[in-house]
């Protein structure tokens, strides 16, 4: 008789036949670094997440270092913002300072630098704005300059999240021309215009002051277009491609995995994190169980790399064993 239950009878047996395993080494932990000194500010909408100044970063990085997570994704929050995001490509900007500090004190830690203009512009859009329009080609050189500046500071990888067309080609050639042909690009290839980013915008102080991001980020209903975006980024030279958000887009992750052979990342974004934290705080769900189930779902859908604010907790739970 068919008995599916035979292999479910004991934890050891379940572990033996488990098809998907989570590894802390495939998690990436996002980190917010704010310009200034002695800052450790909680992000209201993301319990457990803080903005640190460079001189307080060690508290977090010591934990990252022992956690076994695969790397960090860095977001800088500058004091000075202007129309052309000049702090983004200032070699002495907050992100560059943070990268130098981290690579000096934690040389083995993989530092991935998010490249976008929205944290550095006074209007909060991801590109150059003219008459209320976000200009594509005028934005590309600024992104390229920013990527080169981050690489010069010591970033191990560049992660463009702006969704301008042609940015991977521009960034790739700027890196190559400046002696950084060895630095990989992880592209936010299929990044959807999602309501799930709002807690991040509190954290990074990057909400657009007019309009929204729908003219450059993808329309959520579009599956085929996501594959075309990914294909284009691969043609332009991306080394790792990404789907973002993760949980509401598991179908896109699966299709991308089946269609392309590059390493695939998925971003378990701020809103996905905050919903879990809020429900857990109310006692409505078991946080550990839900987090590991969510991360497993993202891995099962086909992601090799998971960027998640749960990275340190999940790594700890996995170290503790049986889930
Ligand atoms: C910057 C950027 C955003 C996120 C990552 N990089 C915000 C946005 O596009 O508005 C979102 C991450 C998250 O919600 O956790 N472009
Ligand atoms: Zn942006």
Tab-separated table of C-alpha atoms and ligand atoms in Angstrom:
chain	number	residue	atom	x	y	z
A	1	UNK	CA	0.000	0.000	0.000
A	2	UNK	CA	1.117	3.523	-0.716
A	3	UNK	CA	2.205	5.131	2.577
A	4	UNK	CA	3.648	8.617	2.235
A	5	UNK	CA	3.734	8.716	6.012
A	6	UNK	CA	6.513	6.086	6.267
A	7	UNK	CA	9.174	8.703	5.654
A	8	UNK	CA	7.586	11.256	7.965
A	9	UNK	CA	7.651	9.159	11.112
A	10	UNK	CA	10.731	10.656	12.811
A	11	UNK	CA	12.698	13.892	12.620
A	12	UNK	CA	15.821	12.055	11.412
A	13	UNK	CA	13.856	10.435	8.612
A	14	UNK	CA	12.303	13.719	7.578
A	15	UNK	CA	15.741	15.311	7.545
A	16	UNK	CA	17.075	12.450	5.431
A	17	UNK	CA	14.520	12.920	2.662
A	18	UNK	CA	14.340	16.703	2.849
A	19	UNK	CA	14.566	18.240	-0.627
A	20	UNK	CA	15.437	21.820	0.287
A	21	UNK	CA	18.005	22.897	2.867
A	22	UNK	CA	18.703	26.400	4.091
A	23	UNK	CA	22.310	27.457	4.606
A	24	UNK	CA	23.353	30.678	6.345
A	25	UNK	CA	26.127	30.972	3.744
A	26	UNK	CA	23.503	31.767	1.115
A	27	UNK	CA	21.908	34.558	3.162
A	28	UNK	CA	22.801	38.193	2.672
A	29	UNK	CA	22.135	40.642	5.467
A	30	UNK	CA	21.138	44.217	4.466
A	31	UNK	CA	22.770	46.944	6.559
A	32	UNK	CA	21.907	50.649	6.849
A	33	UNK	CA	24.751	53.053	7.543
A	34	UNK	CA	23.924	56.628	8.432
A	35	UNK	CA	26.371	59.508	8.205
A	36	UNK	CA	27.315	60.893	11.616
A	37	UNK	CA	28.678	59.559	14.905
A	38	UNK	CA	27.368	57.388	17.717
A	39	UNK	CA	24.162	56.538	15.923
A	40	UNK	CA	22.155	53.386	16.522
A	41	UNK	CA	18.596	54.346	15.641
A	42	UNK	CA	15.839	51.745	15.550
A	43	UNK	CA	13.804	51.676	12.344
A	44	UNK	CA	10.262	52.058	13.667
A	45	UNK	CA	8.575	49.959	10.995
A	46	UNK	CA	11.222	47.200	11.071
A	47	UNK	CA	11.599	45.909	14.637
A	48	UNK	CA	15.115	44.562	15.160
A	49	UNK	CA	16.645	46.677	12.374
A	50	UNK	CA	18.806	49.720	13.177
A	51	UNK	CA	20.619	52.470	11.337
A	52	UNK	CA	24.244	52.621	12.491
A	53	UNK	CA	26.947	55.196	12.101
A	54	UNK	CA	30.290	53.783	10.992
A	55	UNK	CA	31.756	54.058	14.496
A	56	UNK	CA	28.959	51.876	15.946
A	57	UNK	CA	28.946	49.262	13.154
A	58	UNK	CA	31.181	46.809	14.997
A	59	UNK	CA	28.282	45.807	17.281
A	60	UNK	CA	26.443	44.436	14.282
A	61	UNK	CA	29.413	43.222	12.252
A	62	UNK	CA	30.820	41.128	15.099
A	63	UNK	CA	27.531	39.262	15.086
A	64	UNK	CA	27.494	39.016	11.285
A	65	UNK	CA	31.007	37.608	11.402
A	66	UNK	CA	30.134	34.692	13.671
A	67	UNK	CA	26.749	34.051	12.031
A	68	UNK	CA	28.145	32.391	8.921
A	69	UNK	CA	25.994	34.539	6.596
A	70	UNK	CA	27.383	34.892	3.081
A	71	UNK	CA	27.695	38.653	2.979
A	72	UNK	CA	26.178	42.041	3.647
A	73	UNK	CA	24.314	44.438	1.379
A	74	UNK	CA	25.171	47.999	2.214
A	75	UNK	CA	22.852	51.033	2.045
A	76	UNK	CA	24.273	54.447	2.860
A	77	UNK	CA	22.212	57.320	4.233
A	78	UNK	CA	24.031	60.611	3.621
A	79	UNK	CA	23.488	63.916	5.414
A	80	UNK	CA	23.624	65.897	2.224
A	81	UNK	CA	21.104	65.203	-0.526
A	82	UNK	CA	20.764	67.097	-3.807
A	83	UNK	CA	19.189	66.825	-7.246
A	84	UNK	CA	22.157	64.971	-8.743
A	85	UNK	CA	22.892	62.636	-5.804
A	86	UNK	CA	26.429	63.967	-5.480
A	87	UNK	CA	27.011	62.170	-2.148
A	88	UNK	CA	26.562	58.851	-3.970
A	89	UNK	CA	29.762	59.270	-6.002
A	90	UNK	CA	31.727	61.341	-3.490
A	91	UNK	CA	34.791	59.214	-2.714
A	92	UNK	CA	34.435	60.354	0.878
A	93	UNK	CA	30.684	59.718	1.093
A	94	UNK	CA	29.139	57.730	3.921
A	95	UNK	CA	28.860	54.519	1.886
A	96	UNK	CA	32.495	54.729	0.779
A	97	UNK	CA	33.585	55.365	4.384
A	98	UNK	CA	31.572	52.388	5.553
A	99	UNK	CA	33.035	50.123	2.873
A	100	UNK	CA	36.591	51.156	3.765
A	101	UNK	CA	35.929	50.623	7.464
A	102	UNK	CA	34.392	47.192	6.934
A	103	UNK	CA	37.041	45.910	4.530
A	104	UNK	CA	39.780	47.109	6.892
A	105	UNK	CA	38.312	45.535	10.012
A	106	UNK	CA	36.469	42.530	8.552
A	107	UNK	CA	38.493	41.695	5.450
A	108	UNK	CA	36.860	38.298	4.956
A	109	UNK	CA	33.317	39.656	4.891
A	110	UNK	CA	31.768	40.011	1.420
A	111	UNK	CA	30.571	43.594	1.048
A	112	UNK	CA	27.959	44.170	-1.633
A	113	UNK	CA	27.214	47.825	-2.315
A	114	UNK	CA	23.704	48.748	-3.409
A	115	UNK	CA	23.916	51.262	-6.236
A	116	UNK	CA	20.971	53.621	-6.625
A	117	UNK	CA	20.435	57.346	-6.382
A	118	UNK	CA	17.255	57.480	-4.284
A	119	UNK	CA	19.003	57.578	-0.897
A	120	UNK	CA	21.153	60.469	-2.163
A	121	UNK	CA	18.682	62.638	-4.084
A	122	UNK	CA	16.643	65.394	-2.434
A	123	UNK	CA	13.554	64.295	-4.417
A	124	UNK	CA	13.956	60.609	-3.498
A	125	UNK	CA	13.755	59.220	-7.038
A	126	UNK	CA	16.230	56.669	-8.350
A	127	UNK	CA	17.370	58.854	-11.237
A	128	UNK	CA	17.823	62.384	-12.508
A	129	UNK	CA	14.527	64.298	-12.621
A	130	UNK	CA	13.528	66.898	-15.198
A	131	UNK	CA	10.012	68.405	-15.317
A	132	UNK	CA	8.695	65.565	-13.194
A	133	UNK	CA	10.142	62.889	-15.502
A	134	UNK	CA	12.823	60.440	-14.351
A	135	UNK	CA	15.437	60.581	-17.105
A	136	UNK	CA	17.053	57.325	-18.137
A	137	UNK	CA	20.216	58.096	-20.098
A	138	UNK	CA	21.167	61.101	-17.951
A	139	UNK	CA	21.092	58.799	-14.915
A	140	UNK	CA	23.433	56.140	-16.324
A	141	UNK	CA	26.736	58.046	-15.957
A	142	UNK	CA	25.890	58.885	-12.329
A	143	UNK	CA	25.209	55.237	-11.541
A	144	UNK	CA	28.444	54.250	-13.269
A	145	UNK	CA	30.433	56.850	-11.315
A	146	UNK	CA	28.852	55.632	-8.080
A	147	UNK	CA	29.712	52.009	-8.853
A	148	UNK	CA	33.340	52.903	-9.611
A	149	UNK	CA	33.593	54.968	-6.437
A	150	UNK	CA	32.240	52.040	-4.348
A	151	UNK	CA	34.660	49.652	-6.053
A	152	UNK	CA	37.549	52.034	-5.333
A	153	UNK	CA	36.531	52.058	-1.669
A	154	UNK	CA	36.838	48.259	-1.686
A	155	UNK	CA	33.358	46.862	-2.389
A	156	UNK	CA	33.466	43.196	-3.407
A	157	UNK	CA	30.333	43.400	-5.526
A	158	UNK	CA	28.063	46.055	-7.034
A	159	UNK	CA	24.279	45.721	-6.880
A	160	UNK	CA	22.350	48.225	-9.037
A	161	UNK	CA	18.741	48.607	-7.858
A	162	UNK	CA	17.574	51.622	-9.871
A	163	UNK	CA	15.836	49.884	-12.853
A	164	UNK	CA	17.084	52.332	-15.512
A	165	UNK	CA	17.470	50.657	-18.922
A	166	UNK	CA	21.044	49.921	-19.972
A	167	UNK	CA	22.541	50.389	-16.519
A	168	UNK	CA	24.313	47.046	-16.390
A	169	UNK	CA	26.187	47.772	-19.625
A	170	UNK	CA	27.152	51.283	-18.430
A	171	UNK	CA	28.284	50.077	-15.027
A	172	UNK	CA	30.136	47.083	-16.480
A	173	UNK	CA	32.132	49.203	-18.917
A	174	UNK	CA	32.894	51.883	-16.315
A	175	UNK	CA	34.152	49.220	-13.897
A	176	UNK	CA	36.251	47.584	-16.630
A	177	UNK	CA	37.755	50.888	-17.770
A	178	UNK	CA	38.753	51.777	-14.229
A	179	UNK	CA	40.557	48.576	-13.358
A	180	UNK	CA	37.628	46.740	-11.769
A	181	UNK	CA	36.957	44.079	-14.376
A	182	UNK	CA	37.153	41.525	-11.546
A	183	UNK	CA	34.238	43.032	-9.588
A	184	UNK	CA	30.955	41.165	-10.147
A	185	UNK	CA	27.559	42.782	-10.653
A	186	UNK	CA	24.461	41.459	-8.929
A	187	UNK	CA	21.610	43.081	-10.804
A	188	UNK	CA	18.175	43.780	-9.362
A	189	UNK	CA	16.911	42.560	-12.744
A	190	UNK	CA	13.229	41.927	-12.109
A	191	UNK	CA	12.383	44.542	-9.526
A	192	UNK	CA	8.684	45.211	-9.253
A	193	UNK	CA	7.004	48.480	-8.220
A	194	UNK	CA	5.837	47.021	-4.937
A	195	UNK	CA	3.941	48.186	-1.887
A	196	UNK	CA	6.266	45.953	0.122
A	197	UNK	CA	9.106	48.501	0.051
A	198	UNK	CA	7.547	51.115	2.316
A	199	UNK	CA	9.315	50.162	5.578
A	200	UNK	CA	12.646	50.276	3.704
A	201	UNK	CA	11.930	53.829	2.639
A	202	UNK	CA	11.617	54.793	6.327
A	203	UNK	CA	14.849	52.967	7.023
A	204	UNK	CA	16.797	54.516	4.164
A	205	UNK	CA	14.960	57.831	4.135
A	206	UNK	CA	14.392	57.394	0.398
A	207	UNK	CA	10.667	57.862	-0.263
A	208	UNK	CA	10.020	59.835	-3.467
A	209	UNK	CA	8.666	63.302	-2.656
A	210	UNK	CA	6.300	63.245	-5.652
A	211	UNK	CA	4.756	60.446	-7.681
A	212	UNK	CA	5.934	56.854	-7.389
A	213	UNK	CA	8.399	54.470	-9.013
A	214	UNK	CA	5.998	52.886	-11.507
A	215	UNK	CA	7.646	54.476	-14.565
A	216	UNK	CA	10.883	52.583	-13.944
A	217	UNK	CA	10.191	49.595	-11.676
A	218	UNK	CA	8.182	46.725	-13.185
A	219	UNK	CA	4.416	46.398	-13.215
A	220	UNK	CA	3.563	43.578	-10.742
A	221	UNK	CA	1.285	41.588	-13.098
A	222	UNK	CA	4.036	41.014	-15.703
A	223	UNK	CA	5.705	37.614	-15.753
A	224	UNK	CA	7.046	37.418	-19.309
A	225	UNK	CA	8.490	40.903	-19.066
A	226	UNK	CA	10.434	39.842	-15.957
A	227	UNK	CA	12.162	37.154	-18.000
A	228	UNK	CA	13.034	39.687	-20.705
A	229	UNK	CA	14.500	42.048	-18.100
A	230	UNK	CA	16.636	39.234	-16.716
A	231	UNK	CA	17.761	38.134	-20.171
A	232	UNK	CA	18.758	41.700	-21.030
A	233	UNK	CA	20.807	42.085	-17.843
A	234	UNK	CA	22.609	38.830	-18.580
A	235	UNK	CA	23.400	40.094	-22.109
A	236	UNK	CA	24.703	43.345	-20.645
A	237	UNK	CA	27.043	41.492	-18.296
A	238	UNK	CA	25.298	40.743	-14.997
A	239	UNK	CA	26.950	37.957	-12.964
A	240	UNK	CA	24.032	37.345	-10.603
A	241	UNK	CA	20.403	38.228	-11.302
A	242	UNK	CA	17.701	39.005	-8.787
A	243	UNK	CA	13.957	38.853	-8.365
A	244	UNK	CA	12.434	41.310	-5.907
A	245	UNK	CA	10.267	41.093	-3.815
A	246	UNK	CA	10.435	37.375	-3.083
A	247	UNK	CA	7.329	35.979	-1.386
A	248	UNK	CA	4.667	37.486	-3.625
A	249	UNK	CA	6.822	36.633	-6.683
A	250	UNK	CA	7.770	32.993	-6.124
A	251	UNK	CA	6.438	32.132	-9.575
A	252	UNK	CA	8.923	34.577	-11.126
A	253	UNK	CA	11.767	33.051	-9.092
A	254	UNK	CA	10.839	29.578	-10.325
A	255	UNK	CA	10.619	30.691	-13.960
A	256	UNK	CA	13.915	32.535	-13.738
A	257	UNK	CA	15.571	29.451	-12.238
A	258	UNK	CA	14.191	27.253	-15.015
A	259	UNK	CA	15.126	29.711	-17.774
A	260	UNK	CA	18.641	30.867	-16.824
A	261	UNK	CA	21.783	29.259	-15.442
A	262	UNK	CA	23.253	32.224	-13.578
A	263	UNK	CA	23.180	32.368	-9.796
A	264	UNK	CA	19.774	33.679	-8.794
A	265	UNK	CA	19.117	35.948	-5.829
A	266	UNK	CA	15.765	36.825	-4.269
A	267	UNK	CA	15.149	39.800	-1.988
A	268	UNK	CA	12.861	39.069	0.955
A	269	UNK	CA	11.991	42.752	1.292
A	270	UNK	CA	11.192	45.064	4.157
A	271	UNK	CA	7.392	44.780	4.021
A	272	UNK	CA	7.611	40.991	4.021
A	273	UNK	CA	9.824	41.229	7.097
A	274	UNK	CA	7.667	43.776	8.915
A	275	UNK	CA	4.450	41.797	8.460
A	276	UNK	CA	6.039	38.763	10.090
A	277	UNK	CA	7.491	40.841	12.942
A	278	UNK	CA	4.161	42.581	13.576
A	279	UNK	CA	2.147	39.373	13.670
A	280	UNK	CA	4.770	37.735	15.893
A	281	UNK	CA	4.668	40.667	18.296
A	282	UNK	CA	0.924	40.258	18.592
A	283	UNK	CA	1.420	36.595	19.392
A	284	UNK	CA	-0.501	35.526	16.312
A	285	UNK	CA	2.261	33.465	14.714
A	286	UNK	CA	5.397	31.605	15.779
A	287	UNK	CA	8.138	33.843	14.387
A	288	UNK	CA	10.884	31.241	14.108
A	289	UNK	CA	8.652	28.761	12.399
A	290	UNK	CA	7.200	31.273	9.937
A	291	UNK	CA	10.567	32.802	9.060
A	292	UNK	CA	12.161	29.433	8.313
A	293	UNK	CA	9.091	28.396	6.331
A	294	UNK	CA	9.204	31.614	4.281
A	295	UNK	CA	12.926	31.317	3.599
A	296	UNK	CA	12.484	27.665	2.654
A	297	UNK	CA	9.735	28.671	0.215
A	298	UNK	CA	12.085	31.153	-1.455
A	299	UNK	CA	14.840	28.534	-1.711
A	300	UNK	CA	12.385	25.881	-2.944
A	301	UNK	CA	11.195	28.285	-5.653
A	302	UNK	CA	14.782	28.288	-6.908
A	303	UNK	CA	16.727	31.134	-5.283
A	304	UNK	CA	20.397	30.369	-4.602
A	305	UNK	CA	20.922	33.532	-2.590
A	306	UNK	CA	18.397	35.087	-0.206
A	307	UNK	CA	18.722	38.697	0.868
A	308	UNK	CA	16.801	38.998	4.116
A	309	UNK	CA	16.523	41.107	7.265
A	310	UNK	CA	15.964	37.804	9.090
A	311	UNK	CA	19.483	36.636	8.118
A	312	UNK	CA	21.077	36.777	11.568
A	313	UNK	CA	18.094	35.256	13.396
A	314	UNK	CA	17.650	32.545	10.783
A	315	UNK	CA	21.361	31.715	10.836
A	316	UNK	CA	21.173	31.340	14.609
A	317	UNK	CA	18.080	29.136	14.433
A	318	UNK	CA	19.723	26.932	11.818
A	319	UNK	CA	22.806	26.575	13.997
A	320	UNK	CA	20.548	25.482	16.850
A	321	UNK	CA	19.251	22.671	14.638
A	322	UNK	CA	15.939	20.908	13.947
A	323	UNK	CA	13.146	23.046	12.609
B	1	LIG	C1	16.654	51.446	-3.695
B	1	LIG	C2	16.182	50.201	-3.040
B	1	LIG	C3	14.921	49.922	-2.497
B	1	LIG	C4	14.994	48.642	-1.947
B	1	LIG	C5	16.273	48.170	-2.196
B	1	LIG	N1	16.991	49.146	-2.884
B	1	LIG	C6	13.719	50.770	-2.357
B	1	LIG	C7	12.924	51.175	-3.512
B	1	LIG	O1	13.170	50.780	-4.646
B	1	LIG	O2	12.029	51.965	-3.255
B	1	LIG	C8	13.872	47.953	-1.215
B	1	LIG	C9	14.297	46.977	-0.199
B	1	LIG	C10	13.271	46.590	0.801
B	1	LIG	O3	12.087	46.983	0.752
B	1	LIG	O4	13.658	45.849	1.695
B	1	LIG	N2	16.196	51.623	-4.980
B	2	LIG	ZN1	16.427	53.735	-5.760
